[in-house]
Amino acid sequence: MNLEVLNGLLKPKSIAVVGASATPGKIGYTVVKNLLDSGYEGPIYPINPKRDEILGLKAYPSVLDVPGPIDAAVIVIPARYVVQVAEECGKKGVKGLIVIASGFSEVGRHDLEDALVSTARRYGMRVLGPNIVGVLSNSDKCNASFAPILPLPGKASLVSQSGALLIAMDTATYTRRVGFDKLISIGNMSDVNFADMVEWLSQDENTACISLYIEGLKDGRRFIEVSRKTAKPIIALKSGVSAHGAAAAASHTGSLAGSGKVYEAAFQQAGVVHASDLNNLFDRTLALSLQPPMKGENLLIITNGGGVGVLATDAAERYGIPLRFAPEDVQAELKKHMPEFGSAKNPADLTGMAGREWYEESVEHTFGHPWVDALTVLYCETAMTDPMEIAKAIKAAVDRSGVTDKPITVSFVGGERSERAMQWLVEHGIPAYGAPDVAVNAIAALREYALTHEAGQGEFHPYADVDEAAARAIVAKVRAEGREMTEIEAKGIFKAYGLPVAQTILATTEEEAVKLAAQIGYPVVMKIVSPDILHKSDAGGVKVNVKNADEVRAAYNEILANARAYKPEADIHGVAIQEMAPRATEVILGSINDPTFGPTVMFGLGGIFVEVLKDVTFRVAPVNEAMAAQMLTDIKGAPILAGVRGEKPRDRAALAEVLSRYSQMITDLGDEIAESDANPVIVYEEGQGVKVVDARIILKTK
Ligand code: ADP
Ligand code: MG
């Protein structure tokens, strides 16, 4: 994408306000006033056919009458006139349209929105919105919005899909002490979307951290791709449990995919740090915009109070960075700056006797120690100490330690003096929070950021030994016959992708069944084959451990009778004879075609792990074997695969390959497959491989 074009929207050198008004209280008035109040230095052209002058600026009847060039047009007129204005802006050579006007797709007027975008495209203009608050930028002294003021200056930039939330956050930046350079309202995302914003902000010299409030992404795959390439931290708060998950709950995987699990996976793949709520978005943004990532596992906590120390310890455990005792030399150093009854363990308790010197010395002489990967300093306001002095001592110690590649966070618990001291710390680049667990959570954000980047998502190199044409031929046959796919056909497609399926052959007579069973070797498994019966056990359509010819004959007739009783109108192809796989650990692979992210794989352990505990993990496909291996460790039941209670570990390498091949299958055939699963897949001991004993593919309706 040409990022230059977006400069017209986000760093405009001249601005027209179409729908400018001289009437206080109108948005067209507020926008012009905000531009003036924010000290915008480029020319501002109010556009209003009925007035010569607005707020002391010369007004023009149309953008076409403006003498100089216009980078951005802020549009605040009723929706029905917007397309006409866009046409004029195109003729004028405007670069970007900031469409504050509402009344488009958000109220069902997709036609107006489409016309707006196609007009803009014809002239090479980009569109922000419609239905937005506008764009605010401290570094450009530009408040091109109807939000009250420029936010508290800082190093993060926020992109918000909700306008109301952006306005609320704007003023909250002052009370929350979290600074932003830009606040960008993205609204309906008719043209410019989150991926464009991430791409542009990643090269913006005034943005150190990209903070996102997302209700729903439009192009999920591009978002992942762009985010992954970004060298700056990205943090996102995703609201709304995805409705599509519930809607597409035709399958097990579909119903499990709701509740934001796919977004969670996508964020992880994109290297995006998660925010759990609005407060958390502020708190984590502050840390990510001021501090470097936490590259190792060791957090040292220094405190003057036991209580806050314990709270921080609990939080560390909760947020995934459990505390360890510091090595002897660190403890010996700490002991120099505390009374006899202090504790040099972790948290290091300097006790209530700690004054500025002990804080200063303990921070200065431990932060640089190679064991310490991050530091959290806690302070409870006491009668004998001045919080501002402690704040200054911490800052001086950090500076003198010379450490710049490890993060530090601070928490002061106290009254107004503590508040002022924390404000001073934030102004001097050290994130400070009113509660110890929040200071630890902020460190956890810096750890998560480092981890998602260390893990590296790795390239996916497609398996070359697959036969996509054979797979597509099976799909074509099923489509031509206008029915669901049977297990035998699904296994055919699995096999074309090199997946180890249990040998499965169709018998259409009792005699044939006996012959095939002998050929495959006893014992065998027999199953109903019907496009109208997808849950075979429910229909009494599965017999395992069939041991001889007599049993085959009996099973054959019983399966057919059961199926006919279950669904009299079912089209029955026959009975499948299968090699019987020995029992071992059962797992499930599943896939959905997510409306935002496309083909997505799921992995979980079989039985109650999936049914009751919903212990599953997702990834946007395809996944390479390294990422597949990560999926195996994601789930809570991971120790079962690693081998518990003296059992040998399961063949996780073979399983990772199967998961990776499966993810390629659903990606290659993403235009055809709506959902699929392999339930169960049987996993043997290390070196013994895995076996897919059931397969199901549901095609997209076309
Ligand atoms: P359903 O359509 O009901 O899911 P499955 O094909 O999964 O039918 O069969 C039901 C159960 O029978 C499986 O969960 C598995 O435990 C067992 N089973 C099915 N096929 C085989 C096989 N080839 N070898 C061993 N066990 C099997
Ligand atoms: Mg099954």
XYZ file of C-alpha atoms and ligand atoms in Angstrom:
730
model
C 0.000 0.000 0.000
C 1.072 3.532 -0.643
C 1.527 4.973 2.831
C 2.084 8.464 1.423
C -1.583 8.734 0.506
C -2.495 8.180 4.146
C -0.358 11.186 5.107
C -3.080 13.268 3.513
C -5.484 11.923 6.119
C -3.243 11.643 9.154
C -0.695 14.437 8.637
C -2.594 16.898 6.447
C -0.820 20.112 5.494
C -4.129 21.839 4.746
C -7.669 21.077 5.799
C -11.113 21.925 4.483
C -14.118 21.514 6.751
C -17.121 20.755 4.571
C -20.224 21.705 6.516
C -18.410 24.269 8.685
C -20.839 26.229 10.804
C -20.855 29.513 12.702
C -23.357 28.156 15.201
C -21.835 27.002 18.496
C -22.991 23.528 19.424
C -22.960 22.249 15.848
C -20.311 19.700 14.905
C -19.348 21.881 11.928
C -18.550 24.656 14.394
C -16.725 22.461 16.903
C -14.391 21.001 14.282
C -13.267 24.429 13.039
C -12.905 25.687 16.604
C -10.908 22.595 17.611
C -8.540 23.083 14.688
C -7.971 26.692 15.759
C -7.654 25.846 19.458
C -5.194 23.030 18.865
C -2.879 25.471 17.129
C -3.063 23.824 13.724
C -0.496 25.563 11.551
C -1.703 24.786 8.017
C -4.493 26.632 6.230
C -8.051 25.860 7.373
C -10.802 26.305 4.802
C -14.351 26.338 6.146
C -16.776 25.294 3.394
C -20.275 26.725 3.656
C -22.250 28.146 0.695
C -24.183 30.543 2.944
C -21.350 32.311 4.736
C -18.270 34.386 3.892
C -16.587 33.939 7.216
C -16.575 31.427 10.074
C -14.690 31.919 13.335
C -12.618 34.610 11.653
C -11.627 32.385 8.712
C -12.661 33.078 5.131
C -15.338 30.578 4.093
C -15.878 29.177 0.597
C -19.030 27.855 -1.098
C -17.303 24.661 -2.263
C -13.898 22.979 -2.122
C -13.594 23.840 -5.813
C -13.506 27.532 -4.876
C -10.580 27.166 -2.476
C -7.461 28.857 -3.881
C -4.762 26.551 -2.470
C -4.346 22.771 -2.415
C -6.287 20.683 0.163
C -4.814 17.556 1.772
C -7.777 16.484 3.899
C -11.460 17.294 3.766
C -13.321 16.822 7.026
C -16.924 16.129 6.052
C -19.707 16.988 8.498
C -22.795 17.238 6.278
C -25.797 14.888 6.067
C -25.019 11.514 4.510
C -27.105 12.066 1.398
C -24.869 14.926 0.220
C -21.558 13.235 0.934
C -21.068 11.455 -2.390
C -21.534 14.722 -4.291
C -18.968 16.416 -2.049
C -16.572 13.488 -2.512
C -16.846 14.005 -6.272
C -15.921 17.688 -5.859
C -13.052 16.785 -3.538
C -11.783 14.351 -6.160
C -11.852 17.049 -8.817
C -10.058 19.406 -6.442
C -7.260 16.893 -5.865
C -7.979 16.303 -2.159
C -5.935 13.364 -0.802
C -8.101 12.086 2.003
C -11.661 12.319 3.265
C -12.242 12.346 7.025
C -15.937 11.494 6.996
C -17.396 12.375 10.385
C -20.906 12.246 8.898
C -23.008 9.273 9.941
C -26.021 7.606 8.354
C -24.185 5.004 6.276
C -23.745 1.247 6.708
C -24.279 1.553 10.465
C -27.949 2.297 9.694
C -28.149 -0.067 6.727
C -27.264 2.476 4.022
C -24.555 0.341 2.441
C -25.457 1.926 -0.909
C -24.329 5.392 0.222
C -21.155 3.986 1.710
C -20.304 1.992 -1.421
C -20.908 5.069 -3.612
C -18.637 7.124 -1.337
C -15.809 4.598 -1.544
C -16.064 4.065 -5.285
C -16.048 7.825 -5.887
C -12.979 8.194 -3.663
C -11.212 5.306 -5.434
C -11.826 6.864 -8.830
C -9.798 9.870 -7.719
C -7.211 7.988 -5.686
C -8.472 9.416 -2.383
C -8.552 7.440 0.882
C -11.561 7.501 3.186
C -11.448 7.446 6.978
C -14.879 6.500 8.331
C -17.663 7.334 7.801
C -19.300 7.666 11.210
C -16.221 8.838 13.103
C -15.133 11.454 15.611
C -12.093 12.499 13.590
C -8.316 12.559 13.943
C -6.326 14.109 16.792
C -2.548 14.516 16.749
C -0.371 16.230 19.311
C 2.753 16.254 17.160
C 0.821 17.893 14.315
C -1.059 20.250 16.656
C -4.161 19.076 14.901
C -7.542 18.360 16.428
C -9.594 17.554 13.331
C -12.460 16.156 15.359
C -15.335 17.011 17.632
C -13.606 15.478 20.673
C -13.010 18.142 23.344
C -9.213 18.575 23.414
C -5.973 17.045 22.236
C -5.117 14.131 24.556
C -2.391 14.230 27.170
C 0.761 14.101 25.025
C 2.589 10.800 24.988
C 4.220 8.148 22.866
C 1.295 5.826 22.128
C -1.315 6.213 19.426
C -4.826 4.868 19.729
C -7.093 3.673 16.944
C -10.683 3.165 18.038
C -13.607 1.639 16.244
C -15.987 3.260 18.708
C -16.306 7.023 18.499
C -17.929 7.481 21.886
C -15.181 5.502 23.528
C -12.529 7.586 21.795
C -14.077 10.774 23.169
C -14.253 9.275 26.641
C -10.660 8.083 26.482
C -9.527 11.475 25.219
C -10.290 13.298 28.455
C -9.459 10.233 30.524
C -5.858 10.419 29.294
C -5.409 13.315 31.739
C -6.850 11.613 34.802
C -5.249 8.268 33.898
C -1.895 9.920 33.136
C -1.489 7.878 29.967
C -0.216 9.996 27.109
C -1.020 9.615 23.417
C 0.317 11.295 20.343
C -2.637 10.431 18.134
C -6.218 9.375 18.613
C -7.755 8.081 15.411
C -11.413 7.218 15.030
C -11.874 4.516 12.404
C -15.672 4.082 12.410
C -17.248 1.997 9.665
C -13.881 1.211 8.022
C -15.365 1.609 4.552
C -11.854 1.991 3.152
C -9.062 2.545 5.693
C -9.003 -0.356 8.173
C -6.942 -1.513 11.145
C -4.260 -3.120 8.987
C -3.725 0.190 7.141
C -3.486 1.999 10.466
C -0.989 -0.442 11.941
C 1.108 -0.177 8.791
C 1.062 3.608 8.824
C 1.629 4.011 12.564
C 4.527 1.581 12.485
C 6.460 4.139 10.428
C 5.189 7.181 12.340
C 8.124 8.645 14.267
C 5.845 9.982 16.995
C 4.258 6.631 17.820
C 6.102 4.130 20.029
C 3.150 1.865 20.834
C 0.045 1.112 18.789
C -3.071 0.762 20.900
C -6.274 -0.590 19.375
C -9.895 -0.811 20.419
C -11.429 -3.387 18.087
C -15.034 -4.478 17.719
C -14.426 -6.513 14.580
C -11.676 -6.674 11.979
C -12.507 -6.613 8.298
C -9.502 -8.268 6.714
C -8.168 -10.523 9.460
C -5.392 -12.132 7.450
C -3.882 -8.858 6.323
C -4.063 -7.568 9.891
C -2.030 -10.560 11.079
C 0.499 -10.161 8.289
C 1.007 -6.428 8.796
C 1.102 -6.655 12.595
C 3.646 -9.451 12.516
C 6.027 -7.259 10.509
C 5.701 -4.281 12.843
C 8.693 -3.531 15.048
C 6.581 -1.598 17.569
C 4.427 -3.106 20.302
C 0.758 -3.409 19.444
C -1.902 -3.876 22.108
C -5.549 -4.579 21.438
C -8.764 -4.646 23.386
C -11.322 -6.740 21.526
C -14.908 -6.286 22.583
C -17.931 -8.390 21.789
C -18.081 -12.144 21.919
C -18.065 -13.042 18.269
C -21.630 -13.705 17.165
C -20.429 -15.576 14.103
C -19.091 -18.332 16.320
C -22.554 -19.038 17.637
C -24.150 -18.600 14.235
C -21.848 -21.089 12.579
C -22.253 -23.603 15.359
C -23.291 -26.384 13.022
C -20.285 -28.340 14.244
C -18.464 -28.846 17.452
C -15.536 -26.772 16.306
C -17.917 -23.994 15.278
C -19.497 -23.746 18.698
C -16.124 -23.847 20.437
C -14.840 -21.090 18.159
C -17.200 -18.486 19.617
C -16.261 -16.463 22.670
C -13.359 -14.730 20.998
C -11.050 -17.746 20.915
C -10.186 -17.230 17.271
C -9.355 -13.570 17.882
C -7.184 -14.609 20.786
C -5.277 -16.997 18.525
C -5.013 -14.448 15.740
C -3.637 -11.807 18.122
C -1.037 -14.246 19.311
C -0.064 -15.096 15.740
C 0.055 -11.388 14.931
C 2.273 -10.648 17.958
C -0.442 -8.412 19.407
C -0.593 -8.074 23.201
C -4.006 -8.581 24.729
C -5.850 -6.098 26.958
C -8.586 -7.529 29.168
C -10.611 -4.351 29.647
C -10.455 -0.613 29.226
C -8.377 0.040 32.357
C -6.019 -2.689 31.301
C -5.688 -1.128 27.840
C -4.598 2.158 29.433
C -2.259 0.523 31.943
C -0.570 -1.769 29.457
C -0.343 0.916 26.790
C 1.540 3.090 29.272
C 4.108 0.375 29.958
C 4.486 -0.643 26.314
C 4.975 2.954 25.225
C 7.590 3.775 27.877
C 9.523 0.577 28.576
C 11.462 -2.075 26.610
C 10.245 -5.708 26.409
C 11.067 -8.133 29.237
C 13.427 -10.560 27.543
C 13.897 -13.139 30.323
C 11.821 -14.720 33.069
C 13.095 -13.131 36.268
C 11.194 -10.315 37.878
C 12.670 -8.764 41.030
C 10.279 -6.911 43.310
C 11.526 -4.377 45.847
C 9.077 -3.155 48.489
C 8.830 -1.375 51.832
C 5.704 -3.272 52.886
C 4.910 -6.966 53.220
C 1.243 -6.629 52.218
C 1.789 -5.036 48.840
C 4.652 -7.487 48.315
C 2.311 -10.448 48.758
C -0.302 -8.882 46.477
C 2.374 -8.408 43.829
C 3.568 -11.991 44.299
C 0.046 -13.307 43.745
C -0.300 -11.130 40.672
C 3.010 -12.351 39.258
C 1.813 -15.930 39.540
C -1.574 -15.018 38.025
C -0.073 -13.175 35.051
C 2.426 -15.846 34.163
C 5.730 -14.621 35.654
C 6.057 -16.554 38.929
C 8.726 -15.126 41.229
C 11.945 -16.953 42.034
C 14.431 -16.164 44.774
C 17.263 -13.985 43.557
C 20.779 -15.515 43.527
C 23.069 -15.122 46.565
C 25.001 -12.132 45.286
C 21.804 -10.190 44.575
C 20.482 -11.052 48.040
C 23.784 -10.021 49.640
C 23.594 -6.680 47.854
C 19.999 -6.126 48.956
C 20.865 -6.957 52.583
C 23.122 -3.894 52.670
C 20.071 -1.655 52.255
C 17.686 -2.996 54.840
C 17.588 -3.575 58.579
C 18.397 -6.915 60.187
C 14.743 -7.969 60.082
C 14.274 -7.168 56.367
C 14.066 -9.912 53.750
C 16.354 -10.187 50.753
C 14.263 -12.894 49.091
C 11.847 -11.949 46.330
C 10.011 -9.636 46.968
C 12.880 -7.928 48.724
C 11.354 -6.224 51.759
C 13.334 -3.137 52.745
C 10.741 -2.672 55.546
C 8.897 0.446 56.610
C 12.220 1.904 57.690
C 13.292 2.307 54.083
C 14.005 5.887 53.074
C 15.200 7.379 49.824
C 18.757 6.052 50.235
C 17.826 2.403 50.615
C 15.473 2.618 47.660
C 18.066 4.349 45.561
C 20.898 1.974 46.408
C 18.932 -1.249 46.145
C 17.573 -0.289 42.720
C 20.868 1.018 41.437
C 22.883 -2.039 42.450
C 20.449 -4.769 41.378
C 18.861 -3.567 38.145
C 22.022 -4.202 36.146
C 22.561 -7.720 37.543
C 22.347 -10.300 34.709
C 19.832 -12.392 36.685
C 17.332 -9.524 36.837
C 15.177 -9.273 33.708
C 12.692 -6.740 35.063
C 12.092 -4.712 38.191
C 8.942 -3.675 40.013
C 9.347 -1.195 42.854
C 6.566 -0.911 45.407
C 6.132 1.802 47.998
C 3.569 2.326 50.735
C 3.359 5.901 51.870
C 4.766 6.277 55.387
C 4.921 9.131 57.868
C 8.697 9.289 57.690
C 9.117 9.430 53.919
C 8.214 11.869 51.178
C 6.827 10.033 48.112
C 8.352 12.573 45.734
C 11.765 11.927 47.244
C 11.319 8.193 46.766
C 10.193 8.767 43.147
C 13.257 10.857 42.443
C 15.490 8.306 44.131
C 14.098 5.535 41.892
C 14.575 7.573 38.751
C 18.126 8.589 39.732
C 18.983 4.954 40.506
C 17.680 3.736 37.159
C 19.689 6.383 35.364
C 22.846 5.574 37.296
C 22.448 1.816 36.739
C 22.794 2.533 33.029
C 20.148 -0.095 32.225
C 18.035 0.731 29.193
C 17.116 -2.707 27.875
C 15.085 -3.998 30.829
C 11.709 -2.759 31.998
C 10.796 -1.220 35.341
C 7.350 -0.448 36.731
C 6.401 1.196 40.000
C 3.434 1.223 42.327
C 2.879 3.779 45.070
C 0.037 3.162 47.457
C -0.941 6.310 49.293
C -2.693 9.633 49.045
C -2.277 12.810 47.050
C 1.459 13.035 47.605
C 1.868 9.572 46.167
C -0.342 10.512 43.205
C 1.849 13.502 42.439
C 4.998 11.426 42.781
C 3.620 8.845 40.324
C 2.740 11.591 37.872
C 6.313 12.790 38.102
C 7.578 9.256 37.455
C 5.376 8.835 34.365
C 6.565 12.193 33.063
C 10.086 10.844 33.466
C 9.426 7.651 31.542
C 8.672 5.246 34.404
C 5.163 3.712 34.401
C 3.624 4.053 37.857
C 0.346 2.622 39.085
C -1.843 2.958 42.143
C -1.971 -0.779 42.857
C 0.832 -3.357 43.039
C -0.965 -5.974 40.923
C -1.361 -3.425 38.129
C 2.380 -2.692 38.153
C 3.007 -6.436 37.812
C 0.376 -6.784 35.087
C 2.193 -4.048 33.170
C 5.422 -6.060 33.418
C 3.483 -9.107 32.202
C 2.447 -7.121 29.104
C 6.118 -6.439 28.369
C 6.847 -10.134 28.866
C 4.004 -11.174 26.547
C 5.297 -8.761 23.941
C 8.776 -10.297 24.127
C 7.399 -13.842 24.033
C 5.165 -13.427 20.993
C 8.131 -11.991 19.162
C 10.659 -14.550 20.349
C 8.402 -17.439 19.393
C 8.490 -16.170 15.834
C 5.629 -17.396 13.750
C 7.856 -18.964 11.147
C 7.151 -19.393 7.491
C 4.830 -22.138 6.385
C 6.418 -24.276 3.718
C 3.641 -26.268 2.034
C 4.082 -30.040 1.841
C 4.861 -30.843 -1.789
C 3.701 -34.478 -1.675
C 0.004 -33.607 -1.561
C -2.489 -34.315 -4.348
C -4.812 -31.323 -4.419
C -6.323 -32.396 -7.750
C -7.419 -35.747 -6.318
C -8.979 -33.962 -3.353
C -10.811 -31.545 -5.628
C -12.100 -34.410 -7.764
C -13.804 -35.887 -4.692
C -15.314 -32.508 -3.830
C -16.573 -32.108 -7.398
C -18.281 -35.523 -7.352
C -20.065 -34.780 -4.054
C -21.136 -31.356 -5.334
C -22.406 -32.845 -8.605
C -24.566 -35.241 -6.619
C -25.790 -32.425 -4.383
C -25.355 -34.206 -1.066
C -23.186 -34.299 2.037
C -19.785 -35.943 2.001
C -19.393 -39.407 3.543
C -16.612 -40.492 5.876
C -15.017 -42.552 3.096
C -14.861 -39.517 0.806
C -13.550 -37.254 3.562
C -10.862 -39.816 4.311
C -9.984 -39.804 0.611
C -9.293 -36.076 0.830
C -7.358 -36.479 4.088
C -5.270 -39.164 2.410
C -4.517 -36.889 -0.558
C -2.875 -34.585 2.018
C -0.728 -37.337 3.458
C -2.802 -37.821 6.608
C -2.586 -41.316 8.152
C -6.174 -42.529 7.882
C -7.282 -46.004 8.984
C -7.854 -48.147 5.906
C -11.560 -47.894 5.036
C -13.370 -49.704 2.180
C -17.046 -49.690 1.191
C -19.003 -52.955 1.138
C -22.385 -53.027 -0.580
C -23.307 -56.638 0.185
C -22.898 -58.998 3.119
C -20.585 -61.238 1.057
C -18.409 -58.320 0.064
C -18.209 -57.244 3.707
C -16.906 -60.674 4.729
C -14.361 -60.675 1.910
C -13.079 -57.179 2.750
C -12.843 -57.951 6.453
C -10.615 -60.944 5.733
C -8.528 -58.838 3.403
C -8.083 -56.003 5.946
C -7.499 -58.451 8.801
C -9.523 -59.084 11.987
C -10.656 -57.479 14.147
C -12.373 -54.804 12.033
C -14.641 -51.814 12.615
C -17.859 -51.496 10.603
C -19.758 -48.228 10.039
C -22.791 -47.048 8.150
C -22.002 -45.071 4.993
C -24.709 -42.525 4.242
C -24.535 -38.857 3.280
C -27.641 -38.410 5.413
C -26.113 -39.811 8.609
C -23.166 -37.724 9.756
C -23.185 -38.761 13.408
C -22.923 -42.483 12.882
C -22.907 -43.678 16.501
C -26.155 -41.827 17.176
C -27.764 -44.003 14.497
C -26.377 -47.244 15.899
C -24.164 -47.221 12.842
C -20.787 -48.163 14.359
C -19.567 -51.639 15.427
C -16.028 -51.976 16.748
C -14.016 -55.111 17.397
C -15.836 -57.310 14.886
C -13.821 -60.555 15.122
C -14.925 -63.067 12.477
C -17.069 -63.711 9.409
C -20.186 -64.554 11.419
C -19.887 -61.357 13.408
C -19.358 -59.386 10.182
C -22.593 -60.791 8.726
C -24.514 -59.996 11.893
C -23.029 -56.509 12.190
C -23.710 -55.780 8.531
C -27.406 -56.476 8.877
C -27.737 -54.829 12.242
C -26.071 -51.595 11.071
C -28.366 -51.377 8.048
C -31.449 -52.093 10.119
C -30.443 -49.498 12.740
C -29.798 -46.862 10.084
C -33.138 -47.481 8.369
C -34.948 -47.254 11.666
C -33.055 -44.086 12.602
C -33.736 -42.295 9.337
C -36.038 -44.154 6.933
C -35.479 -41.739 4.043
C -31.648 -41.881 4.314
C -29.717 -42.697 1.167
C -27.486 -45.592 2.220
C -24.334 -46.339 0.240
C -23.418 -49.439 2.239
C -21.211 -50.343 5.171
C -17.564 -49.361 5.537
C -15.104 -52.007 6.684
C -12.145 -50.499 8.523
C -8.913 -51.573 10.006
C -9.365 -51.414 13.773
C -6.822 -49.087 15.336
C -5.584 -50.159 18.788
C -6.751 -47.946 21.640
C -4.538 -45.091 22.869
C -4.904 -41.370 23.556
C -7.738 -39.814 21.538
C -7.491 -36.245 20.249
C -9.623 -34.072 17.994
C -8.681 -31.872 15.070
C -11.257 -29.463 13.752
C -11.554 -26.587 11.337
C -13.843 -23.701 10.573
C -13.825 -21.071 7.879
C -13.912 -17.987 10.078
C -15.663 -14.984 8.507
C -12.803 -12.701 9.581
C -9.728 -14.911 9.455
C -10.666 -17.645 6.971
C -9.553 -21.255 7.456
C -8.770 -21.817 11.143
C -7.660 -25.026 12.883
C -8.584 -26.327 16.291
C -6.882 -28.928 18.448
C -8.029 -30.575 21.654
C -8.011 -33.824 23.594
C -10.977 -36.095 22.999
C -13.919 -36.971 25.217
C -14.717 -34.856 28.275
C -11.741 -32.577 27.625
C -13.572 -31.132 24.665
C -17.181 -31.852 25.603
C -17.101 -30.544 29.163
C -13.890 -28.630 29.730
C -13.744 -27.029 26.276
C -9.978 -27.405 26.518
C -9.140 -26.497 22.929
C -6.817 -24.161 21.084
C -7.105 -22.412 17.738
C -4.771 -20.989 15.089
C -5.425 -19.260 11.831
C -4.250 -21.740 9.170
C -1.863 -22.786 7.840
C 0.449 -23.579 10.750
C 3.948 -24.981 10.427
C 5.053 -27.889 12.600
C 6.664 -25.601 15.179
C 3.409 -23.733 15.694
C 1.466 -26.987 15.674
C 3.779 -28.191 18.444
C 2.934 -24.995 20.349
C -0.755 -25.842 20.030
C -0.100 -29.197 21.689
C 1.353 -27.406 24.716
C -1.353 -24.701 24.803
C -4.092 -26.895 26.197
C -4.490 -27.611 29.889
C -4.416 -31.348 29.129
C -0.932 -31.043 27.616
C 0.653 -33.259 30.322
C -1.436 -36.180 29.037
C 0.447 -36.003 25.738
C 3.740 -35.557 27.567
C 3.038 -38.752 29.542
C 1.544 -38.801 33.040
C 1.656 -41.369 35.835
C 4.509 -43.365 34.372
C 3.030 -43.499 30.870
C 5.363 -42.974 27.941
C 5.063 -39.674 26.063
C 2.761 -39.696 23.032
C 4.072 -39.205 19.489
C 3.816 -35.427 19.528
C 6.105 -34.989 16.519
C 3.831 -37.139 14.353
C 0.785 -35.330 15.709
C 2.312 -31.915 14.947
C 2.947 -33.007 11.368
C -0.640 -34.232 11.047
C -1.937 -30.929 12.394
C 0.260 -28.992 9.999
C -0.784 -31.072 6.966
C -4.424 -30.795 8.006
C -4.051 -26.998 8.216
C -2.666 -26.995 4.675
C -5.610 -29.093 3.488
C -8.222 -26.701 4.859
C -6.290 -23.707 3.516
C -5.767 -25.088 -0.003
C -9.424 -26.099 -0.129
C -10.592 -22.986 1.742
C -12.899 -22.108 -1.149
C -14.731 -25.425 -0.722
C -14.548 -26.529 2.918
C -16.799 -24.823 5.459
C -15.942 -27.042 8.420
C -14.218 -30.313 9.028
C -13.014 -32.543 11.808
C -11.032 -35.637 12.570
C -12.720 -37.026 15.661
C -11.030 -39.003 16.962
C -7.394 -39.174 15.976
C -5.600 -41.862 17.976
C -2.116 -40.941 19.204
C 0.383 -43.688 20.076
C 3.616 -43.735 22.015
C 6.570 -41.762 20.736
C 7.749 -43.195 17.422
C 4.513 -45.159 16.869
C 2.626 -42.454 14.982
C -1.051 -41.520 14.908
C -4.175 -42.805 13.152
C -7.181 -40.835 11.920
C -10.173 -43.157 12.440
C -13.043 -40.775 11.662
C -13.149 -37.868 9.220
C -15.830 -35.400 8.305
C -15.933 -32.525 5.837
C -18.826 -30.116 5.422
C -18.711 -28.199 2.162
C -19.581 -24.544 1.785
C -23.016 -23.929 0.351
C -22.616 -22.375 -3.073
P -19.196 -40.979 14.776
O -19.770 -40.624 13.433
O -20.251 -41.370 15.713
O -18.317 -39.913 15.295
P -16.781 -42.621 14.645
O -16.304 -43.030 13.321
O -16.045 -41.552 15.315
O -18.359 -42.299 14.523
O -16.810 -43.914 15.575
C -17.222 -43.879 16.935
C -16.093 -44.347 17.840
O -15.656 -45.625 17.490
C -14.849 -43.498 17.747
O -14.913 -42.400 18.615
C -13.745 -44.464 18.115
O -13.610 -44.541 19.520
C -14.263 -45.767 17.613
N -13.696 -46.065 16.285
C -14.174 -45.670 15.099
N -13.421 -46.103 14.082
C -12.435 -46.814 14.623
C -11.323 -47.539 14.079
N -11.099 -47.611 12.762
N -10.491 -48.130 14.937
C -10.707 -48.065 16.271
N -11.718 -47.417 16.845
C -12.586 -46.781 16.034
Mg -16.342 -39.448 15.320
